[in-house]
Coordinates of C-alpha atoms in Angstrom, one line a residue:
Chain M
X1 CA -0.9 -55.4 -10.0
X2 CA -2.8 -53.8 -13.3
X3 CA -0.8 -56.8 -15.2
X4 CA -3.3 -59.2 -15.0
X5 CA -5.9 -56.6 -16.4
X6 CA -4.0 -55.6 -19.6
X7 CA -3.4 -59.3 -20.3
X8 CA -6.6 -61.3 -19.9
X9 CA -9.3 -59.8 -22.5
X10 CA -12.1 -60.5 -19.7
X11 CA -10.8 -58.0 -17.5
X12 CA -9.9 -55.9 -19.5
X13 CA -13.2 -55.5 -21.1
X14 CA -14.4 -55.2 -17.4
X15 CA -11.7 -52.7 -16.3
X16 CA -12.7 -50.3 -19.7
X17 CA -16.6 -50.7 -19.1
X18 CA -15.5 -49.5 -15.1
X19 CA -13.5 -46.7 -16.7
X20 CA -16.7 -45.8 -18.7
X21 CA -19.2 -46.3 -15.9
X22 CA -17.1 -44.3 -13.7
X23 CA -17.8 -41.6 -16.2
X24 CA -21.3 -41.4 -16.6
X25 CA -23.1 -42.7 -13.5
X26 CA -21.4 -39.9 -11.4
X27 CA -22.4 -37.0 -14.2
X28 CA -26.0 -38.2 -14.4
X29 CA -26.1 -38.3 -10.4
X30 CA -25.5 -35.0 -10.4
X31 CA -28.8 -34.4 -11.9
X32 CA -30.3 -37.1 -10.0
X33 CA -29.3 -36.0 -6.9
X34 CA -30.2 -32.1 -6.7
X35 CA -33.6 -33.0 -8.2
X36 CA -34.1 -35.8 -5.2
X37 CA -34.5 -38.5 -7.5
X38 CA -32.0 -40.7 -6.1
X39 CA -35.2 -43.7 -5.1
X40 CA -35.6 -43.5 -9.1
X41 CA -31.9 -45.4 -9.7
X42 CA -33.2 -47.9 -7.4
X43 CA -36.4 -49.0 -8.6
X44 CA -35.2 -48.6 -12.3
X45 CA -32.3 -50.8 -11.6
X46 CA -34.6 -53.5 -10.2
X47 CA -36.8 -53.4 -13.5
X48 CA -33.4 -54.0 -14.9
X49 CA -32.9 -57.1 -13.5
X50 CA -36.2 -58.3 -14.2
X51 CA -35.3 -57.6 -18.3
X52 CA -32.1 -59.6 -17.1
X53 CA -34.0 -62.3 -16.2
X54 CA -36.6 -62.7 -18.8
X55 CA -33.3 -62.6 -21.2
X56 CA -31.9 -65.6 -19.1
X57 CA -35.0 -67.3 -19.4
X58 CA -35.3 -66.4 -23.1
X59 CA -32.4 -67.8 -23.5
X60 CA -33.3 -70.9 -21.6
X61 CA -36.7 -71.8 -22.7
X62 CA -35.5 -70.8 -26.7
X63 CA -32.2 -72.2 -26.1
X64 CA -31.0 -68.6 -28.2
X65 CA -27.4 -66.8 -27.0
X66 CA -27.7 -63.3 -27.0
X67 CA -26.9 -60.6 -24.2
X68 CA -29.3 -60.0 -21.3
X69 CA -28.0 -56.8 -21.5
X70 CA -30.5 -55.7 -24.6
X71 CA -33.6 -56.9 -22.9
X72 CA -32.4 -55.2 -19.3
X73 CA -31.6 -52.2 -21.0
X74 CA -34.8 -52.2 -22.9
X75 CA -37.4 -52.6 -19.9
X76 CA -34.9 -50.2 -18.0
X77 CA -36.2 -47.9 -20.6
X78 CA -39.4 -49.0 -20.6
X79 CA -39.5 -49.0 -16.7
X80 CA -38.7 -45.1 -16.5
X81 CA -41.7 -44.3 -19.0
X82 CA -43.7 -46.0 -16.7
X83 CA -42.1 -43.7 -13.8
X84 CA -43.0 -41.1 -15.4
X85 CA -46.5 -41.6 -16.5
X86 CA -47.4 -42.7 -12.6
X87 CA -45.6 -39.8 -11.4
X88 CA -48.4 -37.5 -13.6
X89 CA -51.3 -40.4 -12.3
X90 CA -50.9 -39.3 -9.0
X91 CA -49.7 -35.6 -8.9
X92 CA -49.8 -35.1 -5.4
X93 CA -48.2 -38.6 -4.6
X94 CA -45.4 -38.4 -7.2
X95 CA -42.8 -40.5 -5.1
X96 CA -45.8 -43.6 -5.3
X97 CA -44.2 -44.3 -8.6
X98 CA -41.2 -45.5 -7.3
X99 CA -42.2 -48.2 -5.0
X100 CA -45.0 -49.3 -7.6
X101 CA -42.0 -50.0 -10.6
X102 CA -39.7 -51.0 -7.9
X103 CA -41.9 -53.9 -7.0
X104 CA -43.2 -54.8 -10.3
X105 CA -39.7 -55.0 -11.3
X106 CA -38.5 -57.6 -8.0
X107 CA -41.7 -59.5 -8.7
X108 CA -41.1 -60.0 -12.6
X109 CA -37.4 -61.0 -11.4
X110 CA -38.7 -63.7 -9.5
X111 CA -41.5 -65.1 -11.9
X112 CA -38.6 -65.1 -14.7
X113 CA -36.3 -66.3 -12.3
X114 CA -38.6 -69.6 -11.4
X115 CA -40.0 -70.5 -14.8
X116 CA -36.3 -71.0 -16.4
X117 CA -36.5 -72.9 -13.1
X118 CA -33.3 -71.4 -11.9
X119 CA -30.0 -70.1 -14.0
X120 CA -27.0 -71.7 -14.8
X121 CA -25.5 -68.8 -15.0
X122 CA -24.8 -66.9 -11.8
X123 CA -27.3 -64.7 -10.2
X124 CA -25.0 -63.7 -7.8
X125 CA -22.8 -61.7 -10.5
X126 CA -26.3 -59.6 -11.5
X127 CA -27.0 -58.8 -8.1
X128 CA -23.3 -57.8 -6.4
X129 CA -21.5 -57.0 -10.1
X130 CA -18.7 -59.1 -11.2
X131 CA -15.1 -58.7 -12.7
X132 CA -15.5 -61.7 -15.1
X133 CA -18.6 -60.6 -16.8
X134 CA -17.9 -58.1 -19.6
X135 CA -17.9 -59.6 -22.9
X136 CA -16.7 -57.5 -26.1
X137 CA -20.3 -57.5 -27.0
X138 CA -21.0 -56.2 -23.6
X139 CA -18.4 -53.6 -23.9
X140 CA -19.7 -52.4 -27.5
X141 CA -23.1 -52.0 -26.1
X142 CA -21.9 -50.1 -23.3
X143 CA -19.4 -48.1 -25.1
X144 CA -22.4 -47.1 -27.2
X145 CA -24.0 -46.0 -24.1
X146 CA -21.1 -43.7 -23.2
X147 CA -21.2 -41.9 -26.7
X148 CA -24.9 -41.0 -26.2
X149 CA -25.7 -40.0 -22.5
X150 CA -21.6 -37.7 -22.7
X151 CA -23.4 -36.6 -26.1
X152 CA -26.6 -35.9 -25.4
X153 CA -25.4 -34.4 -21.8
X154 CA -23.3 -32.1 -23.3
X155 CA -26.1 -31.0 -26.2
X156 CA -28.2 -30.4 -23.5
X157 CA -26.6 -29.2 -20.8
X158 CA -28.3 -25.8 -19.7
X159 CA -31.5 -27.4 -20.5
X160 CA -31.0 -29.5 -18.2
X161 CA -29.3 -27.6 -15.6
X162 CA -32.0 -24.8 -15.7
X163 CA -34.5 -27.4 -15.6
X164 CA -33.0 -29.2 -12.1
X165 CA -32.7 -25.3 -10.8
X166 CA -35.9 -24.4 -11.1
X167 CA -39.0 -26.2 -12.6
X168 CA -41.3 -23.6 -12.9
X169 CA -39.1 -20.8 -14.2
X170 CA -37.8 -23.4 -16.9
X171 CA -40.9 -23.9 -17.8
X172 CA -42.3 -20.1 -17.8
X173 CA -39.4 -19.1 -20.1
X174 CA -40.8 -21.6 -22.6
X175 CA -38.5 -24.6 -22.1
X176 CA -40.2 -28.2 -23.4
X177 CA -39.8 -29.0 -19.4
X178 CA -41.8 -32.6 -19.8
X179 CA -39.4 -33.6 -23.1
X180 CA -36.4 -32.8 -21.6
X181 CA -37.1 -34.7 -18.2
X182 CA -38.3 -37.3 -20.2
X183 CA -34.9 -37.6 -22.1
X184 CA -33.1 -37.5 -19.0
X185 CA -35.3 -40.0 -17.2
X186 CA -34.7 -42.3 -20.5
X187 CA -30.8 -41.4 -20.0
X188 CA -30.6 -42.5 -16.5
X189 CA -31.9 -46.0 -17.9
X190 CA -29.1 -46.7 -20.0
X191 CA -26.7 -45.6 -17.6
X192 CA -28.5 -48.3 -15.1
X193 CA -28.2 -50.8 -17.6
X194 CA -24.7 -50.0 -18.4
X195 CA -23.3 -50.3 -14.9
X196 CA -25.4 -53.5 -14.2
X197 CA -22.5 -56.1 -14.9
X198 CA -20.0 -54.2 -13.1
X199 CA -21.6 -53.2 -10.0
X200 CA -24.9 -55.1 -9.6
X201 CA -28.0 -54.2 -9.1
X202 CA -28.6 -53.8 -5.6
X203 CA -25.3 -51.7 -6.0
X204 CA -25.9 -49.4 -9.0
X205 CA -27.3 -46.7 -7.6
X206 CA -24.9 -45.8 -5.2
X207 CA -22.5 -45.6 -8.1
X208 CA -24.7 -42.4 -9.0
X209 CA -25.4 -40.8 -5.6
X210 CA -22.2 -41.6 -3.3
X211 CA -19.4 -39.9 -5.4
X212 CA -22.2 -36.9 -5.6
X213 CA -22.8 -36.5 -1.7
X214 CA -19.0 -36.5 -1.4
X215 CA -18.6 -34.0 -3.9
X216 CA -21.3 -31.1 -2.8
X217 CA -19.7 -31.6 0.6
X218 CA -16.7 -29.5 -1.2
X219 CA -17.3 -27.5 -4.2
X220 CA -18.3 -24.3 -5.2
X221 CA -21.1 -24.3 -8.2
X222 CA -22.3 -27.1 -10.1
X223 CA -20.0 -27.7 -12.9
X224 CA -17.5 -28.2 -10.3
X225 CA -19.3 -30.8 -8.1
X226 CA -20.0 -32.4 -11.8
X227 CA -16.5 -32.6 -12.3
X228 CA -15.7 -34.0 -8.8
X229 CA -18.1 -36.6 -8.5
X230 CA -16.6 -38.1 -12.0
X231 CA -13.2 -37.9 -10.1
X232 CA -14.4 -39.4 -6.9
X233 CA -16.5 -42.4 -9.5
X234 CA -13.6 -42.8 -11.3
X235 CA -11.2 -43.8 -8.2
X236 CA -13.9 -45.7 -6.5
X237 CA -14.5 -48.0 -9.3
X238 CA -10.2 -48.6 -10.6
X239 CA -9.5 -49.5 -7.3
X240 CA -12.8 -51.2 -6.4
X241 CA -12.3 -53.2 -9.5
X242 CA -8.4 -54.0 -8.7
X243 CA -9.2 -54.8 -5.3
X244 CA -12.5 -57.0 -5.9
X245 CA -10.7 -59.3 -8.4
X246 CA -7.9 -59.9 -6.0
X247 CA -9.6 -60.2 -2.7
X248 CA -12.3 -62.5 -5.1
X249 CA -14.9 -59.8 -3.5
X250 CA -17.9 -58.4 -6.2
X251 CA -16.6 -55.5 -7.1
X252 CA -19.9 -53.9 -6.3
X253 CA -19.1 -54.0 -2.8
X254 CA -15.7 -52.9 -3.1
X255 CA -16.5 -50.2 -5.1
X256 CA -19.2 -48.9 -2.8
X257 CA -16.9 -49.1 0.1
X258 CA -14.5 -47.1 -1.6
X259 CA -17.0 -44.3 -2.4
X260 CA -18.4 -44.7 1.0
X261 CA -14.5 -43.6 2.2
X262 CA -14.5 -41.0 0.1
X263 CA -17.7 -39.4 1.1
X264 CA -16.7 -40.1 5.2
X265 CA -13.6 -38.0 4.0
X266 CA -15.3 -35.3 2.3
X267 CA -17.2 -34.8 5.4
X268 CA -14.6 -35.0 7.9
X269 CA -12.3 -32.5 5.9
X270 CA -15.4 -30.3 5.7
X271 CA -15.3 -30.2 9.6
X272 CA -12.0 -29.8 10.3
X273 CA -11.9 -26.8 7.8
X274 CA -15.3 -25.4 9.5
X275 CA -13.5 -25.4 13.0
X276 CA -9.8 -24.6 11.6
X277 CA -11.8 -20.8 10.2
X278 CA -14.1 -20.4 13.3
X279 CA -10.6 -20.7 15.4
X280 CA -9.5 -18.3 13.4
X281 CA -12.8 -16.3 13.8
X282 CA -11.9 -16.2 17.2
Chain E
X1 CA -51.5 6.9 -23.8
X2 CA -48.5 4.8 -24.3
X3 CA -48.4 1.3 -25.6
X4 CA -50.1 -1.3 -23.5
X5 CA -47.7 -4.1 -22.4
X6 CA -50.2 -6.2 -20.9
X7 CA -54.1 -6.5 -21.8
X8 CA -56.8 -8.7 -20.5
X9 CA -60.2 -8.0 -21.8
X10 CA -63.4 -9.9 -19.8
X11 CA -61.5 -12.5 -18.7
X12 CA -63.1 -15.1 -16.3
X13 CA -61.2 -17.7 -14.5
X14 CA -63.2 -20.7 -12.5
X15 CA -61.2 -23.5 -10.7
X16 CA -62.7 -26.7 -9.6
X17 CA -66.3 -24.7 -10.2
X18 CA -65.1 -21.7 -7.9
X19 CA -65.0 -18.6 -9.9
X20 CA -61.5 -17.1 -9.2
X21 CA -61.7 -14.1 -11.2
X22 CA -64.8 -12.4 -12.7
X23 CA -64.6 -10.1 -15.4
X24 CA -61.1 -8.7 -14.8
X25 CA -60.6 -6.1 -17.4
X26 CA -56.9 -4.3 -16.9
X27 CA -54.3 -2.9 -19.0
X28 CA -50.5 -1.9 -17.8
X29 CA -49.4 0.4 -20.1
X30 CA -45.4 0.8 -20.8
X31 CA -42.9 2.3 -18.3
X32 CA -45.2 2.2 -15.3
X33 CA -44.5 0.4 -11.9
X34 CA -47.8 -1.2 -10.9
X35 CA -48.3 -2.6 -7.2
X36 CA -51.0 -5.4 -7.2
X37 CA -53.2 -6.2 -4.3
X38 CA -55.4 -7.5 -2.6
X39 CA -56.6 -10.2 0.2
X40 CA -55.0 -14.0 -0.2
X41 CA -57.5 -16.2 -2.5
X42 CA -58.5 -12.8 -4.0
X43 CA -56.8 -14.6 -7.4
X44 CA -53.4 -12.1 -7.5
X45 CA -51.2 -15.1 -8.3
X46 CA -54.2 -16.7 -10.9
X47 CA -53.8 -13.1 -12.5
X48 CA -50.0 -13.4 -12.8
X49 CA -50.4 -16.9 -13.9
X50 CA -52.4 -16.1 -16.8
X51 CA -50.0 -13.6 -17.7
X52 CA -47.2 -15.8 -17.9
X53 CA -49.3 -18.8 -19.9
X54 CA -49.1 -21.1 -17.1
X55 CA -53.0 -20.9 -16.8
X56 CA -55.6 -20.5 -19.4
X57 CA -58.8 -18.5 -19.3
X58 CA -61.7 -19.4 -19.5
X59 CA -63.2 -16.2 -21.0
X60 CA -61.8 -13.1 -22.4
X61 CA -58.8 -12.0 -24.2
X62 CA -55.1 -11.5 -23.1
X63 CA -52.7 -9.6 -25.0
X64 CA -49.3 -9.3 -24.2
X65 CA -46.8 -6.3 -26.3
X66 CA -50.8 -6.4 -28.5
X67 CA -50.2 -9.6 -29.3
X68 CA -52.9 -12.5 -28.8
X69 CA -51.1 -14.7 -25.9
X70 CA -51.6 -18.1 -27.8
X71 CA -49.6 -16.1 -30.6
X72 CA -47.1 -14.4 -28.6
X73 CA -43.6 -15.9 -29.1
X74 CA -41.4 -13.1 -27.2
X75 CA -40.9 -15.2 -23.7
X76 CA -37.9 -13.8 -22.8
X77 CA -39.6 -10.1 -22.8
X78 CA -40.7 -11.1 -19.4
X79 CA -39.0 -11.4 -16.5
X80 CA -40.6 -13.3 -13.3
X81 CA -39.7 -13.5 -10.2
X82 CA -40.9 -15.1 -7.7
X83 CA -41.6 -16.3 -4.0
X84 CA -38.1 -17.9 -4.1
X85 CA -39.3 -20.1 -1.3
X86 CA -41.8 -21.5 -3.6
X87 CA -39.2 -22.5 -6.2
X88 CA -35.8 -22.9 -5.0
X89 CA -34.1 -25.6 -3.2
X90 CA -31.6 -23.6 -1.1
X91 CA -28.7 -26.2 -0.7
X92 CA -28.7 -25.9 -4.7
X93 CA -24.9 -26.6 -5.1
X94 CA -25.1 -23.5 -8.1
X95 CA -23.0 -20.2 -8.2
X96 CA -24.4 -16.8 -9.0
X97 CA -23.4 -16.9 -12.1
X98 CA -24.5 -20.7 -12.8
X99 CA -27.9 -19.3 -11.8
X100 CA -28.4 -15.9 -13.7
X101 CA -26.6 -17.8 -16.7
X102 CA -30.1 -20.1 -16.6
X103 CA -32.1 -17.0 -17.4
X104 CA -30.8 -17.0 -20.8
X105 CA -31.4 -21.0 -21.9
X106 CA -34.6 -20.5 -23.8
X107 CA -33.4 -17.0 -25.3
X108 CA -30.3 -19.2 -26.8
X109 CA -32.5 -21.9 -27.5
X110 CA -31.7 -25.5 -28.0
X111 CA -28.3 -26.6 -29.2
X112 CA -26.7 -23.8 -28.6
X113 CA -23.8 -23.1 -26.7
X114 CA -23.0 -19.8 -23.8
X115 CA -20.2 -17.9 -25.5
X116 CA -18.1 -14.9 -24.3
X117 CA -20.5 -12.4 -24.8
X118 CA -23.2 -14.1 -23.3
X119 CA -21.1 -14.8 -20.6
X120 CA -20.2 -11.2 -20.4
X121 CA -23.9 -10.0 -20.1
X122 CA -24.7 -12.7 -16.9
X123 CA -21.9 -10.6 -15.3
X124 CA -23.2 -7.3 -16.4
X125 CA -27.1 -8.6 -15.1
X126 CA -24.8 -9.6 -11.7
X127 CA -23.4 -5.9 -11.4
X128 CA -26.6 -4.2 -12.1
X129 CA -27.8 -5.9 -8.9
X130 CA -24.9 -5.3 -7.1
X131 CA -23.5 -8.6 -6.7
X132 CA -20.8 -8.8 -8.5
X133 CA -18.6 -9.4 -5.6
X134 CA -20.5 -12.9 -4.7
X135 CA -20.7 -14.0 -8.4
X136 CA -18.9 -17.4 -7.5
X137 CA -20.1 -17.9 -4.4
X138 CA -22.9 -20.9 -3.7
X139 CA -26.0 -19.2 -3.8
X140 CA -26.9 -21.5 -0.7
X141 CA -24.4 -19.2 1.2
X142 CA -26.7 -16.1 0.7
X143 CA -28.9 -14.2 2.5
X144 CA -32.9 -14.1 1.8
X145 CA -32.3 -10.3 0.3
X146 CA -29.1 -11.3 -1.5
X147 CA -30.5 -14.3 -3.2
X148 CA -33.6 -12.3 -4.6
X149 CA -31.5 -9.9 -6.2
X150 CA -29.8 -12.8 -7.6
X151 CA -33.1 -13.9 -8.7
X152 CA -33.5 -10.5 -10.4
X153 CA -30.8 -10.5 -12.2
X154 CA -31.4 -14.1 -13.7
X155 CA -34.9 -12.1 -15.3
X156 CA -32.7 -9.4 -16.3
X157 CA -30.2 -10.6 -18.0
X158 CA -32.6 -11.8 -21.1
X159 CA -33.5 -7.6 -21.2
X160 CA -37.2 -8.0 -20.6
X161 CA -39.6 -5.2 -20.8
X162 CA -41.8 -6.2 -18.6
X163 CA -41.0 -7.8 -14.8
X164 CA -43.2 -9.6 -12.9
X165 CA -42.5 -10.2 -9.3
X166 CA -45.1 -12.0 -7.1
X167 CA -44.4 -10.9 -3.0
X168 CA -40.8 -11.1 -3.5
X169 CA -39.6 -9.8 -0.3
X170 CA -41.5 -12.5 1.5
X171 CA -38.4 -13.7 3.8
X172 CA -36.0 -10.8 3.2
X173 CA -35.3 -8.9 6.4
X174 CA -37.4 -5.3 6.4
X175 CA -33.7 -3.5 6.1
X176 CA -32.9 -5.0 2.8
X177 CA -36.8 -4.6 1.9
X178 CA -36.2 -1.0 1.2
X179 CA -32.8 -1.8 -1.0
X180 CA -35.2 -4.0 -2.6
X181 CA -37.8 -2.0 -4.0
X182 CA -34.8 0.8 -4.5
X183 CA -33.1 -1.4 -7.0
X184 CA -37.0 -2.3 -8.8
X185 CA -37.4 1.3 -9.1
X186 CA -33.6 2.3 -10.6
X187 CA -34.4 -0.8 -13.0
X188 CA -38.2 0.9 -13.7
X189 CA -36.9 4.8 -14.4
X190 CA -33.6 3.8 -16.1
X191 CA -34.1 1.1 -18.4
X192 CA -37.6 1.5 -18.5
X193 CA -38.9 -1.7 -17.6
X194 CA -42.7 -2.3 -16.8
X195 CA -43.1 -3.9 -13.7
X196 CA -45.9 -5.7 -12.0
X197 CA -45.3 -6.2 -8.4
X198 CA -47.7 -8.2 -6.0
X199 CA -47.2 -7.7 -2.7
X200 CA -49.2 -7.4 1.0
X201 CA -46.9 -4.4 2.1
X202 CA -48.9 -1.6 0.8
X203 CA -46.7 0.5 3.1
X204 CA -43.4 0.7 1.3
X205 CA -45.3 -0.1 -2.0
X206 CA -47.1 3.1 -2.2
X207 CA -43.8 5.1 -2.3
X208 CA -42.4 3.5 -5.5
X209 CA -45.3 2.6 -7.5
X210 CA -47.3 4.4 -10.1
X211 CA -50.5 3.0 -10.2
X212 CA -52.0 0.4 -7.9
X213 CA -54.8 -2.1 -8.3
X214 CA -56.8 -4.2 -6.0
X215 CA -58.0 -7.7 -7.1
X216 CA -60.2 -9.5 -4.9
X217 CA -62.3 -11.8 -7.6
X218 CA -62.5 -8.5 -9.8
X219 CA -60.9 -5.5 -9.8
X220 CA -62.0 -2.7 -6.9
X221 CA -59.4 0.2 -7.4
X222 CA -57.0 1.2 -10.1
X223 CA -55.4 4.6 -9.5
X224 CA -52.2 6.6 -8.4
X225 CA -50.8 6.1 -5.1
X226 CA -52.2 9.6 -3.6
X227 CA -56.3 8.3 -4.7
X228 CA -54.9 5.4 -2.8
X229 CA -53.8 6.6 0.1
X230 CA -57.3 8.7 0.2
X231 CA -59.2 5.7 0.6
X232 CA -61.1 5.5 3.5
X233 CA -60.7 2.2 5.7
X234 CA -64.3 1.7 4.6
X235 CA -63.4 1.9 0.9
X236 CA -60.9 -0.3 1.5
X237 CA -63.1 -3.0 3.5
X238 CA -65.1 -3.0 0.7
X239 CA -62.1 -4.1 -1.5
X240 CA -60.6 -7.1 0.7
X241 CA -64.5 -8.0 1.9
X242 CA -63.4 -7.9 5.6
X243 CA -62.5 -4.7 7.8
X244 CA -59.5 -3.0 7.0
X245 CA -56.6 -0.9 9.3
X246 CA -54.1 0.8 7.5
X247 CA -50.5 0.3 8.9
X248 CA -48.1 2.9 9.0
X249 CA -45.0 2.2 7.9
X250 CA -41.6 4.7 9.2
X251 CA -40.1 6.0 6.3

């Protein structure tokens, strides 16, 4: 069944950018996640796919080839600054960022979208992910990716980690609190960016939260829901890949559907373990 | 008299053109166990906030170890701990250890790394609270008490000399209250930390502190438990500005 992905370069490229995905979006979740940033994925990967389509109609109006990945990934970036600097505009109001950049970033989409008068190549892909999309290029830039948000994870780990815990004592003990989110904020971009081809935009964020929900269902301490939720990514996207190219399905969908399973799982076995100890109890 | 640990000289504190505090002038000196209160909006956490840098004076001086604050670079000297409600989300998928191990990030510093030993003094901080038995247990799964001491532990495991705690028995059961303020008073006499508690339960207060203030704008009282217990209700009306019955508390 894996045959087809070892011997076409296509998917392969797509199959080792899922590999990678499956990676990071789950370990930056975890941050996401128990700071409640989860709405932040969402409007961020909607700025993304308006620096997708400004690309496309770069590319169009200039009649230049290069990847719409480097100008999603750099409003991306440019999108979470912006989240940030509304979030410390209105203090008290701090979740008004994310419907302001989520809507900027849809209505950019469709301006782009309109004066390249419509793309030859398929919107579809952007929105639901694809299995035919990853080019070498693509998988470089993505690969790059990987290498700096495992990196700069792992640098900064317990500055991060203290920082989700608790704001104000992070900031108290004389961590740079504002740098530090900002880096992470900046993080969660690329990782947006990254996962754009594979599992859409509409799609991506789920990539970061499901395999995280089904994982603190379970585990004991952080670090181990981290490890989990990279587990539970990784299995969602290899067969929601696998699957998606040979039901002709997006693999966004499949992929989502798996984690969806998984998380319905994590639940239920959480349940039947709750009632198996308070028989037990009794 | 032994060295001062904290010194504010003059200091006056005014938010959105509301004087908070006027003319606090207060020193804790080292080794003492100092109960802070005084009537809500009487500017106890302002004071405490000023002491830890997250608010800046308008007037007057702070010192802390007789250093200038703007030049004091010892954080990790002080311990704080607070209303955990204020802070902490409690489904926080972190163990024990995964919290206390956060007190000592800015001690490390930045691209550094927890190794054995620092491993091996999170689980000393956990034991000197008693908790060693819960240390890999979510700290979701605790009670209000148990959590707290947790959150005393994280402070002490960077050795500070001075602890701050602002009403942290708010949401602990009254049984575990008096374990509480136990455990604060071994950690005062034995390893001689100075600590600076605020609370509203003068009651159980007065038996472990040494000196007690009370702040409402400026400061009203400063003396030993026994001159404070003398007060008359009318003194102490005076102090929180409204009228004033002392509570009991059973021993």
């Amino acid at each position: 069944m894996i045959a087809d992905f070892i011997q076409y370069d296509f998917l392969r490229y797509t199959f080792l950018t899922g590999i990678l995905i499956g990676i990071i979006a789950p370990l930056l979740g975890t941050f996401i996640v128990v700071r409640r940033l989860s709405l932040i994925a969402d409007s961020l990967s909607h700025v993304t796919l308006a620096g997708i389509a400004f690309g496309l109609m770069m590319e169009k109006l200039l009649l230049i080839t290069f990847s719409p990945l480097y100008s999603g990934m750099a409003f991306s970036v440019i999108g979470s600054i912006g989240i940030e600097k509304l979030r410390s505009v209105y203090k008290n109001y701090q979740e008004l960022a994310i419907p302001i950049i989520l809507s900027t970033g849809v209505g950019l989409s469709v301006i782009f979208i309109s004066v390249a008068n419509g793309f030859n190549t398929d919107l579809f892909g952007y929105l639901f992910g694809s299995v035919s999309a990853v080019s070498q290029n693509d998988f470089l830039l993505i690969f790059s990716i990987f290498i700096i948000v495992v990196g700069i994870i792992t640098i900064f780990y317990k500055e991060l980690f203290t920082l989700s815990f608790d704001e104000e004592h992070a900031t108290i003990s004389g961590i740079h609190t504002k740098r530090i989110h900002l880096l992470f904020i900046v993080l969660t971009s690329l990782v947006i960016a990254a996962s754009i081809r594979i599992v859409g935009v509409l799609l991506v964020s789920a990539l970061m939260t499901l395999p995280v929900a089904a994982a603190m269902r379970i585990s004991k301490g952080f670090k181990q829901m981290m490890l989990l939720s990279i587990l539970f990514g990784e299995i969602s996207v290899i067969i929601g890949i696998v699957s998606g190219y040979y039901l002709s399905i997006p693999p966004g969908g499949t992929i989502v559907m798996i984690a969806v399973t998984i998380l319905l799982l994590s639940i239920g076995y959480k349940r039947s373990r709750k009632s198996t100890n308070e028989m037990r109890e009794a | 008299m032994s060295e001062p640990i904290v010194t504010m000289n003059n200091i006056n504190f005014t938010y959105e053109n509301k004087p908070i505090l006027k003319k606090v002038n207060f020193e804790i000196p080292k080794g003492k166990f100092m109960g802070l209160v005084g009537p809500n909006g009487g500017g106890k956490t302002t004071l405490i906030k000023l002491i830890l840098g997250l608010l800046k004076p308008d007037e007057g001086e702070i010192k802390l170890f007789n250093t200038p604050i703007e030049k004091f670079q010892h954080r990790e000297k002080i311990g704080f701990v607070s209303q955990k409600a204020n802070s902490f989300n409690a489904g926080f998928p972190a163990t024990v250890f995964e919290v206390v191990s956060t007190g000592l990030t800015a001690k490390l510093g930045y691209f550094k790394f927890m190794k054995k030993s620092h491993r091996e003094q999170v689980l000393a901080a956990i034991e000197m609270v008693d908790m060693l038995d819960y240390a890999f247990e979510n700290i979701g799964n605790l009670s209000g008490g148990q959590q707290q001491r947790v959150f005393i532990a994280r402070a002490l495991v960077n050795e500070p000399e001075l602890m701050i705690l602002d009403e942290p028995t708010v949401g602990v059961d009254q049984g575990n209250v008096k374990r509480f303020y136990e455990l604060l008073d071994k950690l005062n006499k034995e390893q001689q930390i100075t600590m600076l508690l605020v609370t509203h339960d003068t009651g159980i207060m007065t038996e472990y502190a040494t000196d007690i203030v009370c702040l409402n704008r400026t400061l009203h009282f400063h003396g030993n438990p026994e001159e404070y217990s003398s007060l008359s209700d009318e003194d102490l009306s005076l102090f929180y500005g409204h009228p004033v019955t002392t509570i009991a508390h059973e021993a």
